Amino acid sequence: MKKLIYLGLVVILVVLIGSIMFKGRYKEDNEKEVKGEYEQGSSTSTRANKGEDNREDESNLSQNEREKDTYIRYDSQGSIGAGILFLNLVEENKENLTFELMLNTHSVNLDDIDYANLVSLTTDKEIVISDGFRWEKTEGGGHHISGYLEIPRKYEGTNIIDDSTKFIEIEIRGLDNIESRKFRWEQDVLKFFNY
């Protein structure tokens, strides 16, 4: 009988310690999952195009992924981890500014959210754009989703980004009851933008 009580206490103690450790690591893990899913998805599509068995292609792939990683911004407030890659820095698009949005959670269904209505773009030139975004889901569903947010490169006849732009910022408002999530790209990376 004493062994059974002792075993029960040990099990309860292990469960308590495990849940405390889980809560402490959840925020960090959420960001890592967003980043990991991006790298896994990108690696898969790039490998399919290049051939999986070529070691030279693998080293080029990892250099390309490292380059893309410098253009991703993360936010892990609340129960949703979010990452945004400013795609125009790595892929040319003469018509639109394109942002790849990657979301990860273990508690919220991400499918039925119209992300185009939650975002705005701001620049150092006091341009603030809240309308005109398009959302296209590209993969995933439920708790893991990614897609593209696009907006025309020109606003009221003027380029949103030019060679004097100091920063651009994407803000997501109200996702998972978080008032504001901001993702900023400064002049040091905007210099790679093709005007």
mmCIF file of C-alpha atoms in Angstrom:
data_model
loop_
_atom_site.group_PDB
_atom_site.id
_atom_site.type_symbol
_atom_site.label_atom_id
_atom_site.label_comp_id
_atom_site.label_asym_id
_atom_site.label_seq_id
_atom_site.Cartn_x
_atom_site.Cartn_y
_atom_site.Cartn_z
ATOM 1 C CA MET A 1 0.000 0.000 0.000
ATOM 2 C CA LYS A 2 2.828 2.390 0.898
ATOM 3 C CA LYS A 3 4.506 1.630 -2.433
ATOM 4 C CA LEU A 4 1.308 2.512 -4.288
ATOM 5 C CA ILE A 5 0.974 5.846 -2.447
ATOM 6 C CA TYR A 6 4.655 6.594 -3.044
ATOM 7 C CA LEU A 7 4.298 5.762 -6.761
ATOM 8 C CA GLY A 8 1.221 8.001 -7.011
ATOM 9 C CA LEU A 9 3.092 10.925 -5.433
ATOM 10 C CA VAL A 10 6.031 10.443 -7.798
ATOM 11 C CA VAL A 11 3.693 10.468 -10.820
ATOM 12 C CA ILE A 12 1.968 13.652 -9.601
ATOM 13 C CA LEU A 13 5.328 15.323 -8.988
ATOM 14 C CA VAL A 14 6.579 14.396 -12.475
ATOM 15 C CA VAL A 15 3.391 15.757 -14.078
ATOM 16 C CA LEU A 16 3.663 19.040 -12.138
ATOM 17 C CA ILE A 17 7.313 19.537 -13.021
ATOM 18 C CA GLY A 18 6.599 18.690 -16.659
ATOM 19 C CA SER A 19 3.757 21.197 -16.949
ATOM 20 C CA ILE A 20 5.828 23.958 -15.317
ATOM 21 C CA MET A 21 8.665 23.309 -17.754
ATOM 22 C CA PHE A 22 6.226 23.240 -20.697
ATOM 23 C CA LYS A 23 4.718 26.622 -19.848
ATOM 24 C CA GLY A 24 8.142 28.206 -19.500
ATOM 25 C CA ARG A 25 9.325 26.939 -22.864
ATOM 26 C CA TYR A 26 6.091 27.417 -24.827
ATOM 27 C CA LYS A 27 6.855 30.933 -26.068
ATOM 28 C CA GLU A 28 10.371 30.001 -27.200
ATOM 29 C CA ASP A 29 9.190 26.765 -28.814
ATOM 30 C CA ASN A 30 6.408 28.541 -30.703
ATOM 31 C CA GLU A 31 8.932 30.844 -32.389
ATOM 32 C CA LYS A 32 11.222 27.905 -33.153
ATOM 33 C CA GLU A 33 8.317 25.993 -34.733
ATOM 34 C CA VAL A 34 7.405 28.926 -36.980
ATOM 35 C CA LYS A 35 11.032 29.202 -38.073
ATOM 36 C CA GLY A 36 11.416 25.434 -38.430
ATOM 37 C CA GLU A 37 8.284 25.065 -40.520
ATOM 38 C CA TYR A 38 9.444 27.857 -42.811
ATOM 39 C CA GLU A 39 12.853 26.236 -43.277
ATOM 40 C CA GLN A 40 11.325 22.802 -43.796
ATOM 41 C CA GLY A 41 8.806 24.067 -46.346
ATOM 42 C CA SER A 42 11.346 26.126 -48.252
ATOM 43 C CA SER A 43 13.942 23.366 -48.171
ATOM 44 C CA THR A 44 11.473 20.847 -49.529
ATOM 45 C CA SER A 45 10.408 22.952 -52.491
ATOM 46 C CA THR A 46 13.963 24.028 -53.297
ATOM 47 C CA ARG A 47 15.293 20.460 -53.069
ATOM 48 C CA ALA A 48 12.581 19.258 -55.412
ATOM 49 C CA ASN A 49 13.818 21.737 -58.013
ATOM 50 C CA LYS A 50 17.551 21.092 -57.486
ATOM 51 C CA GLY A 51 17.824 17.359 -56.780
ATOM 52 C CA GLU A 52 18.190 15.895 -53.299
ATOM 53 C CA ASP A 53 21.432 13.944 -53.686
ATOM 54 C CA ASN A 54 23.742 16.736 -54.824
ATOM 55 C CA ARG A 55 25.921 17.943 -51.922
ATOM 56 C CA GLU A 56 26.840 21.147 -53.743
ATOM 57 C CA ASP A 57 23.149 21.981 -54.089
ATOM 58 C CA GLU A 58 22.706 21.306 -50.357
ATOM 59 C CA SER A 59 25.414 23.833 -49.443
ATOM 60 C CA ASN A 60 23.878 26.410 -51.792
ATOM 61 C CA LEU A 61 20.491 25.673 -50.264
ATOM 62 C CA SER A 62 21.672 26.308 -46.741
ATOM 63 C CA GLN A 63 23.338 29.566 -47.824
ATOM 64 C CA ASN A 64 20.094 30.622 -49.534
ATOM 65 C CA GLU A 65 18.089 29.699 -46.425
ATOM 66 C CA ARG A 66 20.478 31.653 -44.188
ATOM 67 C CA GLU A 67 20.052 34.646 -46.493
ATOM 68 C CA LYS A 68 16.255 34.396 -46.332
ATOM 69 C CA ASP A 69 16.409 34.023 -42.560
ATOM 70 C CA THR A 70 17.938 37.508 -42.282
ATOM 71 C CA TYR A 71 14.766 38.920 -43.869
ATOM 72 C CA ILE A 72 12.280 37.132 -41.573
ATOM 73 C CA ARG A 73 10.832 38.941 -38.556
ATOM 74 C CA TYR A 74 9.211 37.046 -35.655
ATOM 75 C CA ASP A 75 6.630 37.697 -32.953
ATOM 76 C CA SER A 76 5.545 35.126 -30.373
ATOM 77 C CA GLN A 77 3.065 37.021 -28.215
ATOM 78 C CA GLY A 78 0.128 35.064 -26.849
ATOM 79 C CA SER A 79 -0.484 31.554 -28.096
ATOM 80 C CA ILE A 80 0.373 32.224 -31.760
ATOM 81 C CA GLY A 81 3.894 32.365 -33.129
ATOM 82 C CA ALA A 82 4.165 34.489 -36.274
ATOM 83 C CA GLY A 83 6.924 35.005 -38.793
ATOM 84 C CA ILE A 84 6.947 37.270 -41.841
ATOM 85 C CA LEU A 85 9.424 37.082 -44.714
ATOM 86 C CA PHE A 86 9.615 40.173 -46.950
ATOM 87 C CA LEU A 87 9.782 38.213 -50.207
ATOM 88 C CA ASN A 88 10.721 41.153 -52.445
ATOM 89 C CA LEU A 89 14.175 41.067 -50.882
ATOM 90 C CA VAL A 90 14.808 37.600 -52.344
ATOM 91 C CA GLU A 91 12.396 37.366 -55.301
ATOM 92 C CA GLU A 92 11.676 40.055 -57.858
ATOM 93 C CA ASN A 93 8.081 41.290 -58.156
ATOM 94 C CA LYS A 94 7.538 44.471 -60.181
ATOM 95 C CA GLU A 95 3.831 44.784 -59.330
ATOM 96 C CA ASN A 96 3.436 44.039 -55.615
ATOM 97 C CA LEU A 97 5.082 44.089 -52.228
ATOM 98 C CA THR A 98 4.794 40.480 -51.064
ATOM 99 C CA PHE A 99 5.100 39.189 -47.513
ATOM 100 C CA GLU A 100 5.034 35.495 -46.623
ATOM 101 C CA LEU A 101 3.105 35.085 -43.362
ATOM 102 C CA MET A 102 3.779 31.906 -41.339
ATOM 103 C CA LEU A 103 1.697 31.125 -38.237
ATOM 104 C CA ASN A 104 1.900 28.369 -35.654
ATOM 105 C CA THR A 105 -0.216 27.603 -32.599
ATOM 106 C CA HIS A 106 -1.479 24.725 -30.515
ATOM 107 C CA SER A 107 -4.724 26.342 -29.399
ATOM 108 C CA VAL A 108 -6.371 28.487 -32.102
ATOM 109 C CA ASN A 109 -7.855 27.520 -35.482
ATOM 110 C CA LEU A 110 -6.066 29.750 -37.993
ATOM 111 C CA ASP A 111 -8.128 28.825 -41.079
ATOM 112 C CA ASP A 112 -11.057 31.226 -40.912
ATOM 113 C CA ILE A 113 -9.138 34.462 -40.311
ATOM 114 C CA ASP A 114 -9.000 37.138 -43.022
ATOM 115 C CA TYR A 115 -5.443 38.307 -42.468
ATOM 116 C CA ALA A 116 -5.770 41.063 -45.100
ATOM 117 C CA ASN A 117 -8.147 42.896 -42.739
ATOM 118 C CA LEU A 118 -5.756 42.670 -39.766
ATOM 119 C CA VAL A 119 -2.653 44.211 -41.353
ATOM 120 C CA SER A 120 -1.314 47.645 -42.129
ATOM 121 C CA LEU A 121 1.941 48.866 -43.627
ATOM 122 C CA THR A 122 3.792 51.952 -42.365
ATOM 123 C CA THR A 123 6.952 53.664 -43.612
ATOM 124 C CA ASP A 124 9.264 56.306 -42.210
ATOM 125 C CA LYS A 125 7.644 58.762 -44.672
ATOM 126 C CA GLU A 126 4.405 58.567 -42.683
ATOM 127 C CA ILE A 127 2.695 56.428 -45.291
ATOM 128 C CA VAL A 128 0.117 54.253 -43.523
ATOM 129 C CA ILE A 129 -1.807 51.738 -45.618
ATOM 130 C CA SER A 130 -4.580 49.631 -44.094
ATOM 131 C CA ASP A 131 -6.600 48.791 -47.209
ATOM 132 C CA GLY A 132 -5.758 46.987 -50.415
ATOM 133 C CA PHE A 133 -3.988 43.934 -49.004
ATOM 134 C CA ARG A 134 -4.739 40.535 -50.524
ATOM 135 C CA TRP A 135 -4.351 37.264 -48.595
ATOM 136 C CA GLU A 136 -3.673 33.946 -50.306
ATOM 137 C CA LYS A 137 -3.240 30.826 -48.189
ATOM 138 C CA THR A 138 -0.530 28.633 -49.689
ATOM 139 C CA GLU A 139 -0.252 25.690 -47.308
ATOM 140 C CA GLY A 140 -1.233 24.209 -43.994
ATOM 141 C CA GLY A 141 -4.414 24.502 -42.035
ATOM 142 C CA GLY A 142 -5.812 24.468 -38.528
ATOM 143 C CA HIS A 143 -2.873 25.207 -36.254
ATOM 144 C CA HIS A 144 -0.115 25.674 -38.861
ATOM 145 C CA ILE A 145 -0.692 27.963 -41.825
ATOM 146 C CA SER A 146 1.242 30.067 -44.297
ATOM 147 C CA GLY A 147 0.381 32.310 -47.187
ATOM 148 C CA TYR A 148 1.064 35.568 -48.969
ATOM 149 C CA LEU A 149 0.000 39.081 -48.096
ATOM 150 C CA GLU A 150 0.302 41.364 -51.124
ATOM 151 C CA ILE A 151 -0.208 45.046 -51.767
ATOM 152 C CA PRO A 152 0.590 47.079 -54.901
ATOM 153 C CA ARG A 153 4.076 48.644 -54.896
ATOM 154 C CA LYS A 154 2.570 52.089 -55.502
ATOM 155 C CA TYR A 155 0.283 54.025 -53.188
ATOM 156 C CA GLU A 156 -1.541 57.083 -54.536
ATOM 157 C CA GLY A 157 0.766 57.024 -57.586
ATOM 158 C CA THR A 158 4.017 56.967 -55.584
ATOM 159 C CA ASN A 159 6.347 54.053 -54.847
ATOM 160 C CA ILE A 160 5.880 52.882 -51.266
ATOM 161 C CA ILE A 161 9.587 52.020 -51.066
ATOM 162 C CA ASP A 162 12.378 53.958 -52.755
ATOM 163 C CA ASP A 163 16.118 54.336 -52.214
ATOM 164 C CA SER A 164 15.602 56.823 -49.368
ATOM 165 C CA THR A 165 13.164 54.677 -47.349
ATOM 166 C CA LYS A 166 14.542 54.163 -43.834
ATOM 167 C CA PHE A 167 12.084 51.441 -42.763
ATOM 168 C CA ILE A 168 8.844 49.660 -43.523
ATOM 169 C CA GLU A 169 6.701 47.991 -40.897
ATOM 170 C CA ILE A 170 3.880 45.469 -41.095
ATOM 171 C CA GLU A 171 1.501 45.542 -38.143
ATOM 172 C CA ILE A 172 -0.997 42.780 -37.373
ATOM 173 C CA ARG A 173 -3.792 43.965 -35.073
ATOM 174 C CA GLY A 174 -6.087 41.782 -32.983
ATOM 175 C CA LEU A 175 -4.706 38.338 -33.840
ATOM 176 C CA ASP A 176 -5.350 36.082 -30.820
ATOM 177 C CA ASN A 177 -6.505 39.170 -28.874
ATOM 178 C CA ILE A 178 -3.004 40.683 -29.082
ATOM 179 C CA GLU A 179 -3.424 44.398 -29.715
ATOM 180 C CA SER A 180 -0.388 44.793 -31.965
ATOM 181 C CA ARG A 181 2.396 42.703 -33.495
ATOM 182 C CA LYS A 182 4.991 44.685 -35.459
ATOM 183 C CA PHE A 183 7.459 43.398 -38.033
ATOM 184 C CA ARG A 184 10.055 45.949 -39.208
ATOM 185 C CA TRP A 185 12.654 45.983 -41.961
ATOM 186 C CA GLU A 186 15.283 48.721 -41.664
ATOM 187 C CA GLN A 187 17.423 50.420 -44.289
ATOM 188 C CA ASP A 188 20.265 47.904 -43.819
ATOM 189 C CA VAL A 189 18.146 45.194 -45.494
ATOM 190 C CA LEU A 190 15.996 47.460 -47.674
ATOM 191 C CA LYS A 191 19.144 48.260 -49.672
ATOM 192 C CA PHE A 192 18.636 44.824 -51.286
ATOM 193 C CA PHE A 193 15.170 45.842 -52.538
ATOM 194 C CA ASN A 194 14.970 46.133 -56.340
ATOM 195 C CA TYR A 195 13.411 49.595 -56.920
#
